[in-house]
Coordinates of C-alpha atoms and ligand atoms in Angstrom, one line a residue:
M1 CA -7.5 109.4 -49.2
T2 CA -10.0 109.1 -46.3
K3 CA -12.7 106.4 -46.5
A4 CA -15.3 109.1 -46.4
R5 CA -13.8 110.6 -49.5
K6 CA -13.8 107.2 -51.2
L7 CA -17.5 106.9 -50.5
R8 CA -18.1 110.4 -51.8
E9 CA -16.3 109.5 -55.0
L10 CA -18.5 106.4 -55.4
M11 CA -21.6 108.5 -54.8
A12 CA -20.4 111.0 -57.5
R13 CA -19.7 108.2 -60.0
P14 CA -22.6 107.0 -62.2
G15 CA -24.0 103.5 -61.5
P16 CA -25.1 101.8 -58.3
I17 CA -22.9 101.3 -55.2
V18 CA -23.2 97.8 -53.9
I19 CA -22.0 97.1 -50.4
I20 CA -21.8 93.8 -48.5
G21 CA -22.8 93.1 -44.9
A22 CA -20.0 91.9 -42.6
H23 CA -19.5 91.5 -38.9
N24 CA -15.8 91.3 -38.3
G25 CA -12.3 91.6 -39.9
L26 CA -12.6 88.2 -41.7
S27 CA -16.0 88.7 -43.3
A28 CA -14.8 92.2 -44.3
K29 CA -11.7 90.8 -46.0
I30 CA -13.7 88.3 -47.9
G31 CA -16.1 91.0 -49.0
E32 CA -13.3 93.1 -50.2
E33 CA -11.8 90.1 -52.1
A34 CA -15.2 89.5 -53.7
G35 CA -15.0 93.0 -55.2
F36 CA -17.8 94.9 -53.4
D37 CA -17.7 98.7 -53.3
G38 CA -17.9 98.9 -49.6
L39 CA -18.9 97.2 -46.4
W40 CA -22.0 97.4 -44.3
A41 CA -21.2 97.0 -40.6
S42 CA -24.5 95.2 -40.1
G43 CA -26.2 95.4 -36.7
F44 CA -27.9 92.1 -37.6
E45 CA -24.6 90.4 -38.3
I46 CA -22.7 91.8 -35.5
S47 CA -25.4 90.9 -33.0
A48 CA -25.7 87.4 -34.5
S49 CA -21.9 87.0 -34.2
Y50 CA -22.4 87.5 -30.4
A51 CA -25.4 85.2 -30.5
V52 CA -27.7 87.9 -29.2
P53 CA -30.8 89.4 -30.9
D54 CA -30.5 92.5 -33.0
A55 CA -32.3 94.7 -30.5
N56 CA -29.9 97.3 -29.1
I57 CA -28.5 94.6 -26.8
L58 CA -25.0 95.3 -27.8
T59 CA -23.5 98.6 -26.8
M60 CA -22.2 101.3 -29.1
A61 CA -18.7 100.4 -28.1
E62 CA -19.2 96.8 -29.1
N63 CA -20.6 97.8 -32.5
L64 CA -17.9 100.3 -33.0
Q65 CA -15.2 97.8 -32.2
A66 CA -16.6 95.5 -34.9
A67 CA -16.8 98.3 -37.4
K68 CA -13.1 99.1 -36.6
M69 CA -12.1 95.6 -37.4
M70 CA -14.0 95.8 -40.7
N71 CA -12.2 99.1 -41.5
N72 CA -8.9 97.3 -41.9
T73 CA -9.5 96.8 -45.7
S74 CA -9.3 99.3 -48.5
L75 CA -13.1 99.6 -48.6
P76 CA -15.3 102.3 -47.0
V77 CA -17.4 101.1 -44.1
V78 CA -21.0 102.2 -43.8
A79 CA -21.9 101.5 -40.1
D80 CA -25.4 100.5 -39.1
C81 CA -25.8 102.5 -35.9
D82 CA -29.4 101.4 -35.2
N83 CA -31.2 104.4 -33.7
G84 CA -28.0 106.2 -32.7
Y85 CA -28.0 104.3 -29.4
G86 CA -30.3 106.7 -27.7
N87 CA -31.4 110.3 -28.2
A88 CA -29.7 113.1 -30.0
V89 CA -27.1 113.4 -27.2
N90 CA -26.1 109.8 -27.8
V91 CA -26.0 110.5 -31.5
V92 CA -23.4 113.2 -30.9
R93 CA -21.0 110.9 -29.2
C94 CA -21.7 108.2 -31.8
V95 CA -20.7 110.5 -34.6
E96 CA -17.6 111.6 -32.8
E97 CA -16.5 108.1 -32.1
Y98 CA -17.2 106.6 -35.5
E99 CA -15.7 109.5 -37.4
A100 CA -12.6 109.4 -35.3
A101 CA -12.3 105.7 -36.1
G102 CA -12.2 106.5 -39.8
I103 CA -15.6 105.1 -40.6
A104 CA -17.0 106.6 -43.8
A105 CA -20.7 106.7 -43.0
I106 CA -23.3 105.9 -40.3
C107 CA -26.9 105.0 -40.8
M108 CA -29.6 105.8 -38.2
E109 CA -33.1 104.4 -38.2
D110 CA -36.2 106.0 -36.7
N111 CA -36.9 103.1 -34.3
I112 CA -37.2 104.1 -30.6
F113 CA -34.6 102.8 -28.2
P114 CA -34.4 99.8 -27.7
K115 CA -35.0 98.9 -31.4
R116 CA -36.2 95.6 -32.7
C117 CA -34.8 94.1 -35.9
S118 CA -37.0 95.0 -38.9
F119 CA -37.8 91.3 -39.6
Y120 CA -38.7 89.9 -36.2
A121 CA -42.4 88.9 -36.4
G122 CA -44.7 89.4 -33.4
V123 CA -42.5 91.9 -31.5
K124 CA -43.6 95.3 -30.2
R125 CA -42.6 97.9 -32.8
E126 CA -42.7 101.6 -32.2
L127 CA -41.2 104.5 -34.2
A128 CA -39.7 107.6 -32.9
D129 CA -41.5 110.9 -33.5
V130 CA -40.5 112.2 -36.9
E131 CA -39.2 115.6 -35.5
E132 CA -37.2 113.9 -32.9
H133 CA -35.5 111.7 -35.5
A134 CA -35.0 114.7 -37.8
L135 CA -33.2 116.4 -34.9
K136 CA -31.0 113.4 -34.5
V137 CA -30.0 113.8 -38.1
R138 CA -29.3 117.5 -37.5
A139 CA -27.2 116.6 -34.4
A140 CA -25.2 114.1 -36.5
K141 CA -24.5 116.6 -39.3
A142 CA -23.6 119.3 -36.8
T143 CA -21.1 117.0 -35.1
Q144 CA -19.1 115.7 -38.0
K145 CA -15.8 117.4 -38.6
D146 CA -15.0 116.2 -42.1
R147 CA -17.6 117.4 -44.6
D148 CA -17.1 114.1 -46.5
F149 CA -18.5 112.0 -43.6
V150 CA -21.8 110.6 -44.7
V151 CA -25.0 110.4 -42.6
I152 CA -27.8 108.1 -43.9
A153 CA -31.2 108.4 -42.3
R154 CA -33.5 105.4 -42.5
T155 CA -37.2 105.1 -42.0
E156 CA -38.9 102.1 -40.8
A157 CA -42.4 103.4 -41.6
L158 CA -43.2 100.6 -44.1
I159 CA -41.8 98.0 -41.7
A160 CA -44.0 99.2 -38.9
G161 CA -47.0 99.2 -41.2
W162 CA -47.5 103.0 -41.1
G163 CA -48.0 103.3 -44.9
M164 CA -46.4 105.0 -47.8
E165 CA -47.5 108.5 -47.1
E166 CA -45.9 108.3 -43.6
A167 CA -42.8 106.8 -45.1
L168 CA -42.5 109.6 -47.6
R169 CA -43.2 112.3 -45.0
R170 CA -40.4 110.9 -42.8
G171 CA -38.0 110.5 -45.7
R172 CA -38.5 114.1 -46.7
A173 CA -38.2 115.4 -43.2
Y174 CA -34.8 113.6 -42.8
A175 CA -33.5 114.8 -46.2
D176 CA -34.6 118.3 -45.2
A177 CA -32.7 118.0 -41.9
G178 CA -29.5 117.3 -43.9
A179 CA -29.3 113.6 -44.3
D180 CA -26.9 112.7 -47.2
M181 CA -29.0 109.7 -48.2
V182 CA -32.3 108.2 -47.2
L183 CA -32.8 104.5 -46.7
I184 CA -36.3 103.1 -47.2
H185 CA -36.7 99.7 -45.7
S186 CA -39.3 97.1 -46.6
K187 CA -40.2 93.6 -45.6
S188 CA -42.5 93.0 -48.6
K189 CA -41.8 90.0 -50.7
D190 CA -42.0 92.0 -53.9
P191 CA -40.2 95.2 -54.5
D192 CA -43.4 97.2 -55.3
E193 CA -43.2 99.2 -52.0
V194 CA -39.7 100.4 -52.5
L195 CA -40.2 101.0 -56.2
S196 CA -43.2 103.2 -55.6
F197 CA -41.4 105.0 -52.8
A198 CA -38.6 105.8 -55.3
R199 CA -41.2 106.9 -57.9
A200 CA -42.7 109.4 -55.5
W201 CA -39.3 110.6 -54.1
D202 CA -38.9 114.3 -54.7
R203 CA -35.6 115.1 -53.1
P204 CA -33.3 114.6 -56.1
N205 CA -30.2 115.7 -54.2
T206 CA -30.7 113.1 -51.5
P207 CA -30.0 109.6 -53.1
L208 CA -31.9 106.6 -52.0
V209 CA -30.7 103.4 -50.3
C210 CA -32.4 100.0 -50.0
V211 CA -31.8 96.6 -48.5
P212 CA -33.2 93.9 -50.8
T213 CA -33.3 91.0 -48.3
I214 CA -36.9 89.9 -48.5
Y215 CA -37.6 91.1 -52.1
R216 CA -34.7 88.9 -53.0
T217 CA -35.2 88.3 -56.7
T218 CA -35.0 92.0 -57.7
S219 CA -31.7 92.8 -59.3
V220 CA -29.4 95.7 -58.5
D221 CA -29.9 96.9 -62.0
T222 CA -33.7 97.1 -61.5
L223 CA -33.3 98.9 -58.2
H224 CA -30.7 101.3 -59.6
K225 CA -32.9 102.1 -62.7
A226 CA -35.7 102.8 -60.2
G227 CA -33.6 105.4 -58.5
F228 CA -31.6 103.6 -55.8
K229 CA -28.0 104.6 -55.5
L230 CA -26.8 102.5 -52.6
I231 CA -27.8 98.9 -52.4
I232 CA -27.0 96.8 -49.3
F233 CA -26.7 93.0 -49.3
A234 CA -27.1 93.1 -45.6
N235 CA -26.6 89.7 -44.0
H236 CA -25.5 87.0 -46.4
A237 CA -22.0 86.7 -45.0
I238 CA -23.2 85.5 -41.6
R239 CA -26.0 83.4 -43.0
S240 CA -23.7 81.5 -45.3
S241 CA -21.2 81.0 -42.5
I242 CA -24.0 79.6 -40.2
K243 CA -25.0 77.1 -42.9
A244 CA -21.3 76.1 -43.4
M245 CA -20.6 75.8 -39.7
T246 CA -23.7 73.8 -39.0
E247 CA -23.0 71.3 -41.8
T248 CA -19.3 70.9 -40.9
L249 CA -19.8 70.5 -37.2
Q250 CA -22.7 68.0 -37.6
T251 CA -20.7 65.9 -39.9
L252 CA -17.7 65.9 -37.5
K253 CA -19.9 64.9 -34.6
R254 CA -21.4 62.1 -36.7
E255 CA -18.2 60.8 -38.3
M256 CA -15.7 61.5 -35.6
Y257 CA -12.6 62.0 -37.7
T258 CA -11.5 65.4 -39.1
G259 CA -10.9 64.2 -42.7
S260 CA -14.7 63.7 -43.0
V261 CA -15.1 67.4 -43.6
D262 CA -12.2 68.0 -46.0
D263 CA -14.7 69.0 -48.7
K264 CA -16.5 71.4 -46.4
V265 CA -13.5 73.4 -45.1
V266 CA -10.8 75.6 -46.7
P267 CA -7.2 74.5 -46.5
L268 CA -5.2 76.0 -43.7
E269 CA -3.2 78.0 -46.2
R270 CA -6.4 79.9 -47.2
V271 CA -6.7 81.1 -43.6
Y272 CA -3.0 82.0 -43.6
Q273 CA -3.5 84.1 -46.7
L274 CA -6.6 85.9 -45.3
V275 CA -5.0 86.8 -42.1
G276 CA -1.7 87.9 -43.7
V277 CA 0.9 85.5 -42.5
D278 CA 3.2 86.5 -45.3
K279 CA 3.0 90.1 -44.2
M280 CA 3.8 89.0 -40.7
K281 CA 6.9 87.1 -41.9
Q282 CA 8.1 90.2 -43.7
E283 CA 7.7 92.2 -40.5
E284 CA 9.5 89.5 -38.5
S285 CA 12.4 89.6 -40.9
S286 CA 12.5 93.4 -41.0
F287 CA 12.0 94.2 -37.3
L288 CA 13.1 91.2 -35.2
P289 CA 16.8 90.7 -34.4
S290 CA 18.3 88.4 -37.0
G291 CA 19.3 84.8 -36.0
S292 CA 16.0 84.5 -34.1
P293 CA 13.4 81.9 -34.8
G294 CA 11.5 82.8 -37.9
V295 CA 14.3 81.4 -40.1
T296 CA 13.2 78.3 -42.0
A297 CA 15.8 75.7 -42.8
V298 CA 15.5 74.2 -46.2
I299 CA 17.5 70.9 -46.5
L300 CA 18.2 69.4 -49.9
A301 CA 17.9 65.7 -49.6
A302 CA 16.7 64.8 -53.1
G303 CA 19.8 63.5 -54.9
Q304 CA 20.9 59.9 -55.5
S305 CA 24.5 59.2 -54.4
Q306 CA 26.7 57.0 -56.4
G307 CA 29.7 57.2 -54.1
L308 CA 28.0 55.2 -51.3
L309 CA 26.4 52.4 -53.2
P310 CA 25.3 49.8 -52.1
L311 CA 24.6 51.5 -48.8
T312 CA 22.3 53.9 -50.5
E313 CA 20.4 51.2 -52.4
E314 CA 17.6 51.3 -49.9
L315 CA 18.2 54.6 -48.1
P316 CA 18.9 58.1 -49.4
K317 CA 22.2 59.5 -48.1
P318 CA 20.6 61.9 -45.5
M319 CA 19.0 58.9 -43.8
L320 CA 22.3 56.9 -43.3
D321 CA 22.8 56.0 -39.7
L322 CA 25.6 57.7 -37.8
K323 CA 25.7 55.9 -34.5
G324 CA 22.0 55.7 -33.8
K325 CA 20.9 58.9 -35.6
S326 CA 20.6 59.7 -39.3
I327 CA 22.6 62.6 -40.8
L328 CA 19.3 64.4 -41.2
E329 CA 18.3 63.9 -37.6
R330 CA 21.7 65.2 -36.5
Q331 CA 21.2 68.3 -38.6
I332 CA 17.7 68.9 -37.2
D333 CA 19.1 68.5 -33.7
V334 CA 21.6 71.2 -34.3
L335 CA 19.0 73.4 -36.0
N336 CA 16.6 73.0 -33.1
A337 CA 19.4 73.7 -30.6
C338 CA 20.0 77.0 -32.3
G339 CA 16.4 78.0 -32.2
V340 CA 15.5 77.0 -35.8
K341 CA 12.4 74.9 -35.4
D342 CA 11.0 75.3 -38.8
V343 CA 12.4 72.7 -41.1
A344 CA 11.6 71.8 -44.7
V345 CA 13.1 68.9 -46.5
V346 CA 13.2 68.4 -50.3
R347 CA 13.0 64.7 -51.1
G348 CA 13.6 62.8 -54.3
Y349 CA 15.5 59.6 -54.4
K350 CA 13.8 57.0 -52.1
K351 CA 11.6 59.7 -50.8
E352 CA 9.4 57.4 -48.7
A353 CA 12.4 56.5 -46.6
I354 CA 12.9 60.1 -45.5
K355 CA 11.1 60.3 -42.2
V356 CA 11.8 63.0 -39.6
P357 CA 9.2 64.4 -37.2
N358 CA 8.0 68.1 -37.5
A359 CA 9.4 68.8 -40.9
R360 CA 7.5 69.8 -44.0
F361 CA 8.3 67.8 -47.1
Y362 CA 8.6 68.8 -50.8
D363 CA 9.3 66.4 -53.5
N364 CA 11.5 66.6 -56.6
D365 CA 10.3 63.6 -58.4
E366 CA 12.6 64.5 -61.3
Y367 CA 15.7 64.1 -59.1
A368 CA 17.4 61.9 -61.6
T369 CA 17.3 64.4 -64.5
T370 CA 17.5 67.7 -62.5
N371 CA 19.8 69.1 -59.9
E372 CA 19.9 71.3 -56.8
V373 CA 18.4 74.4 -58.1
V374 CA 15.2 72.6 -59.3
S375 CA 15.1 70.8 -55.9
L376 CA 15.4 74.0 -54.0
F377 CA 12.6 75.7 -55.9
R378 CA 10.3 72.7 -55.3
A379 CA 10.3 74.3 -51.8
S380 CA 9.6 77.8 -53.2
K381 CA 6.8 78.3 -50.6
E382 CA 9.6 78.3 -48.0
L383 CA 11.6 80.9 -49.8
S384 CA 9.4 83.9 -49.2
G385 CA 11.1 84.9 -46.0
P386 CA 14.5 84.4 -44.3
F387 CA 15.8 80.9 -44.8
L388 CA 18.8 78.7 -44.2
F389 CA 20.1 76.5 -47.0
L390 CA 21.7 73.1 -46.1
Y391 CA 23.0 70.2 -48.1
G392 CA 21.4 67.0 -46.7
D393 CA 24.7 65.1 -46.4
I394 CA 26.8 67.3 -44.1
V395 CA 27.4 67.1 -40.4
F396 CA 28.6 70.3 -38.8
E397 CA 29.5 71.9 -35.5
R398 CA 26.8 73.9 -33.8
G399 CA 29.2 77.0 -33.7
H400 CA 29.2 77.1 -37.5
L401 CA 25.4 77.4 -37.6
E402 CA 25.5 80.0 -34.8
K403 CA 28.0 82.1 -36.7
L404 CA 25.9 81.9 -39.9
L405 CA 22.7 82.8 -38.1
K406 CA 24.4 85.9 -36.7
S407 CA 25.4 87.2 -40.1
P408 CA 23.8 90.5 -40.9
A409 CA 24.4 90.1 -44.7
D410 CA 21.5 89.4 -47.0
I411 CA 23.3 86.4 -48.5
S412 CA 25.9 84.5 -46.5
I413 CA 27.7 81.2 -47.2
V414 CA 29.9 79.3 -44.8
I415 CA 33.3 78.5 -46.2
D416 CA 36.0 76.3 -44.7
R417 CA 39.3 78.3 -44.8
A418 CA 41.2 75.1 -44.0
Y419 CA 40.9 74.0 -47.5
A420 CA 43.8 76.1 -48.6
E421 CA 46.1 74.0 -46.6
G422 CA 45.7 71.2 -49.0
Q423 CA 45.0 68.6 -46.4
R424 CA 42.2 67.1 -48.3
P425 CA 42.6 63.3 -48.6
K426 CA 42.9 62.0 -52.1
D427 CA 39.8 59.9 -51.8
A428 CA 37.5 62.7 -50.6
R429 CA 34.8 63.9 -52.9
G430 CA 36.3 64.4 -56.4
V431 CA 35.8 68.1 -57.0
P432 CA 35.0 70.4 -54.1
D433 CA 33.0 73.6 -54.4
L434 CA 35.7 76.2 -54.1
V435 CA 35.3 79.9 -53.2
A436 CA 37.5 82.8 -54.2
L437 CA 37.1 86.0 -52.1
K438 CA 37.7 89.6 -52.7
D439 CA 40.5 91.0 -50.5
A440 CA 41.0 87.9 -48.5
Q441 CA 43.7 87.4 -45.9
E442 CA 45.7 84.3 -46.4
A443 CA 44.7 81.4 -44.2
G444 CA 48.1 80.2 -43.2
Y445 CA 49.5 78.1 -40.4
R446 CA 47.8 80.2 -37.8
F447 CA 44.5 81.7 -38.7
V448 CA 41.7 83.9 -37.2
G449 CA 38.4 84.2 -39.0
A450 CA 37.6 87.6 -40.5
E451 CA 36.2 90.2 -38.2
A452 CA 34.1 91.5 -41.1
P453 CA 33.1 88.9 -43.6
H454 CA 34.6 89.0 -47.1
R455 CA 32.7 89.3 -50.3
V456 CA 32.6 86.2 -52.4
A457 CA 34.0 86.8 -55.9
R458 CA 33.6 83.3 -57.4
V459 CA 32.2 80.0 -56.3
G460 CA 32.2 76.6 -58.1
R461 CA 34.2 73.5 -59.0
A462 CA 36.1 75.1 -61.9
I463 CA 38.1 77.5 -59.7
P464 CA 41.8 76.6 -59.8
A465 CA 42.8 75.4 -56.3
G466 CA 45.6 78.0 -56.2
E467 CA 43.1 80.8 -56.6
A468 CA 40.6 79.5 -54.0
H469 CA 40.4 80.8 -50.4
G470 CA 38.2 78.1 -49.1
E471 CA 35.6 75.5 -49.7
F472 CA 31.9 75.9 -49.6
V473 CA 30.5 73.9 -46.7
G474 CA 27.0 73.6 -48.1
M475 CA 25.4 76.0 -45.6
A476 CA 24.0 79.4 -46.5
M477 CA 21.6 81.9 -45.1
F478 CA 19.3 84.4 -46.9
T479 CA 17.5 87.2 -45.2
A480 CA 14.0 88.1 -46.6
K481 CA 15.7 90.5 -49.0
G482 CA 18.3 87.9 -50.0
A483 CA 15.5 85.4 -50.5
R484 CA 13.8 87.8 -52.7
L485 CA 16.9 88.4 -54.8
L486 CA 17.3 84.7 -55.2
T487 CA 13.7 83.9 -56.2
D488 CA 13.5 86.9 -58.5
C489 CA 16.7 85.8 -60.2
Y490 CA 15.5 82.3 -60.6
H491 CA 12.2 83.4 -62.1
Q492 CA 13.9 85.7 -64.5
L493 CA 16.2 82.9 -65.5
Q494 CA 13.3 80.5 -66.0
E495 CA 11.7 82.9 -68.5
S496 CA 14.9 83.9 -70.4
R497 CA 16.9 80.7 -70.3
A498 CA 15.0 77.7 -71.6
K499 CA 18.1 76.4 -73.4
G500 CA 21.8 76.7 -73.1
G501 CA 24.5 76.2 -70.4
F502 CA 24.4 77.9 -67.0
H503 CA 27.7 78.6 -65.4
E504 CA 29.2 75.2 -64.7
A505 CA 26.0 73.3 -65.6
E506 CA 24.7 72.2 -69.0
S507 CA 21.4 73.9 -68.3
L508 CA 19.4 75.6 -65.6
R509 CA 17.7 72.3 -64.8
N510 CA 21.0 70.7 -64.1
A511 CA 22.4 73.7 -62.2
T512 CA 23.8 73.4 -58.7
F513 CA 23.2 75.8 -55.9
T514 CA 26.7 77.3 -56.5
D515 CA 25.8 78.0 -60.1
L516 CA 22.9 80.1 -58.9
L517 CA 25.1 81.8 -56.3
Q518 CA 27.6 82.7 -59.1
E519 CA 24.7 84.1 -61.1
L520 CA 23.6 86.3 -58.2
I521 CA 27.2 87.5 -57.7
D522 CA 27.5 88.3 -61.4
R523 CA 24.3 90.3 -61.1
G524 CA 25.9 92.4 -58.4
A525 CA 24.5 90.7 -55.3
D526 CA 26.6 90.9 -52.2
V527 CA 27.4 87.3 -51.1
Q528 CA 29.4 87.2 -47.9
A529 CA 31.6 84.4 -46.7
I530 CA 31.5 83.3 -43.1
D531 CA 34.8 81.8 -42.2
V532 CA 35.1 78.5 -40.4
Y533 CA 38.0 76.3 -39.8
K534 CA 37.2 72.6 -40.2
G535 CA 34.5 71.3 -37.9
W536 CA 32.3 69.8 -40.6
L537 CA 32.1 66.6 -42.6
E538 CA 30.5 65.8 -45.9
I539 CA 29.5 62.2 -46.4
D540 CA 30.0 61.4 -50.0
T541 CA 32.2 58.3 -50.0
F542 CA 32.8 55.3 -47.9
E543 CA 35.9 56.9 -46.6
D544 CA 33.9 60.0 -45.5
Y545 CA 31.4 57.7 -43.9
R546 CA 34.0 55.7 -42.0
R547 CA 35.7 58.9 -40.8
A548 CA 32.3 60.2 -39.6
W549 CA 31.8 57.0 -37.6
A550 CA 35.2 57.4 -36.0
L551 CA 34.7 61.1 -35.2
I552 CA 31.1 61.2 -34.0
K553 CA 30.2 60.4 -30.4
E554 CA 27.2 58.2 -29.6
Ligands
SPV601 C1 -28.8 95.2 -40.6 O1 -28.1 94.5 -41.4 O2 -28.5 95.2 -39.4 C2 -29.9 96.1 -41.0 C3 -30.6 95.7 -42.2 O3 -30.2 97.0 -40.4 S1 -31.9 94.8 -41.7 O4 -31.4 93.6 -41.0 O5 -32.5 94.4 -42.9 O6 -32.8 95.6 -40.9
MG602 MG1 -29.5 96.9 -38.4

């Protein structure tokens, strides 16, 4: 539906139409969010946003550009076009351009060019000849292509002190020239002027418009009952922002640290929401080549490890030193080298010891009584787009990550096909996460990773070793769609599964990542296995740790 049609529907509906003044995309968004019926592309606000007087100093192109930014919401925009930026010839171009931009309505006042804002005291104020302005209205109506496009004619007769009779004479002339609505403006402190204009108004097919800026205690209800259909709160967005900016900047200048204005500013996230960062992320994941930056790595580093006590008495496992760098730092180095710069870490046990630069942190303070799935969803903010999943206690070759990042599947997990050889030392982690594939080739003495990845049939510790094709390495990747499948699944489970076991876990709260993967597979999700052959370490026991020291270079 066109914006002009939307406005026509509002005009046909009973009750007042209340629109809010705005000056750019942001104020328009906030006006939409606040629930107004439409937007007033206010000349006063747009001029103020350029820090110039509201006096035809900005060009039509500048005003139109601002109106276009405001038109990026679902609301119809009523554009304040001053006096049409010149004579009737200028009005023709003005209507052509605004209509082509999808603006629902324009408003033209009977000020001569250049105009002066209605409220400036002590400025020279002259009105155009009534016939001349009526002809401008005719020009506008004759130019519009879509019959829904709305032309509002405004008289400044009361503002200029020319009296009620002149105001009515002008209003009638503009209605008779074809204006769809007539705006009567007043700078009186009480509403008597506009109310008596409405009482005397005798063009019932031409609804009235008012701008209650100076008669500011009169309610919309009163104005509507008096006969006004469209009511414009013209300039409150910019006036509130001037107040807020002044207070914030003066405080900052005085206090000289940014936290001094915490209570005066919105969190950054509010800005992200207003400008549509989530939408941008979706677009990135849909339209940029996969494996590019835009993937967030979510590293689980919340658990407490028994196998490495007393080493882990003071430090969580991911912070254990491996020749000058922690496991976590080594992971982040590889991630960064592969173009993944966005890293989130879920902490729990000894969380204050987890320190790495440029990562976002989430905390699972219930790490002792919950498990990986709970930890993962502590970082739920990070799961709205494509993400990489990593256990915080693995060290892996860069090639494995590169292979995973290139995977086109919505859900991919890295599996070590060497597992089937049974070379695992006895003292390695008690029960590995095994993976059974659909239609897998055997990984024998010589082995080439699959050209096309295999679908995972089962994953978990309960799979008999003889049926397994590999071991889950603790690395997975989800596209935006995969992430959506995962989060939807988890939220449904949360609602439906307060009690009872969950795959290999006693409950959802105690579920591991592989339990959730199995749930996705059971629900029909396509989980693909990326084959690797060794080239990774998990540090779970002293023996693992010793082996890592021996294998890793300085
Ligand atoms: C505007 O908002 O630019 C208007 C309304 O034209 S007023 O400022 O009251 O004249
Ligand atoms: Mg104006």
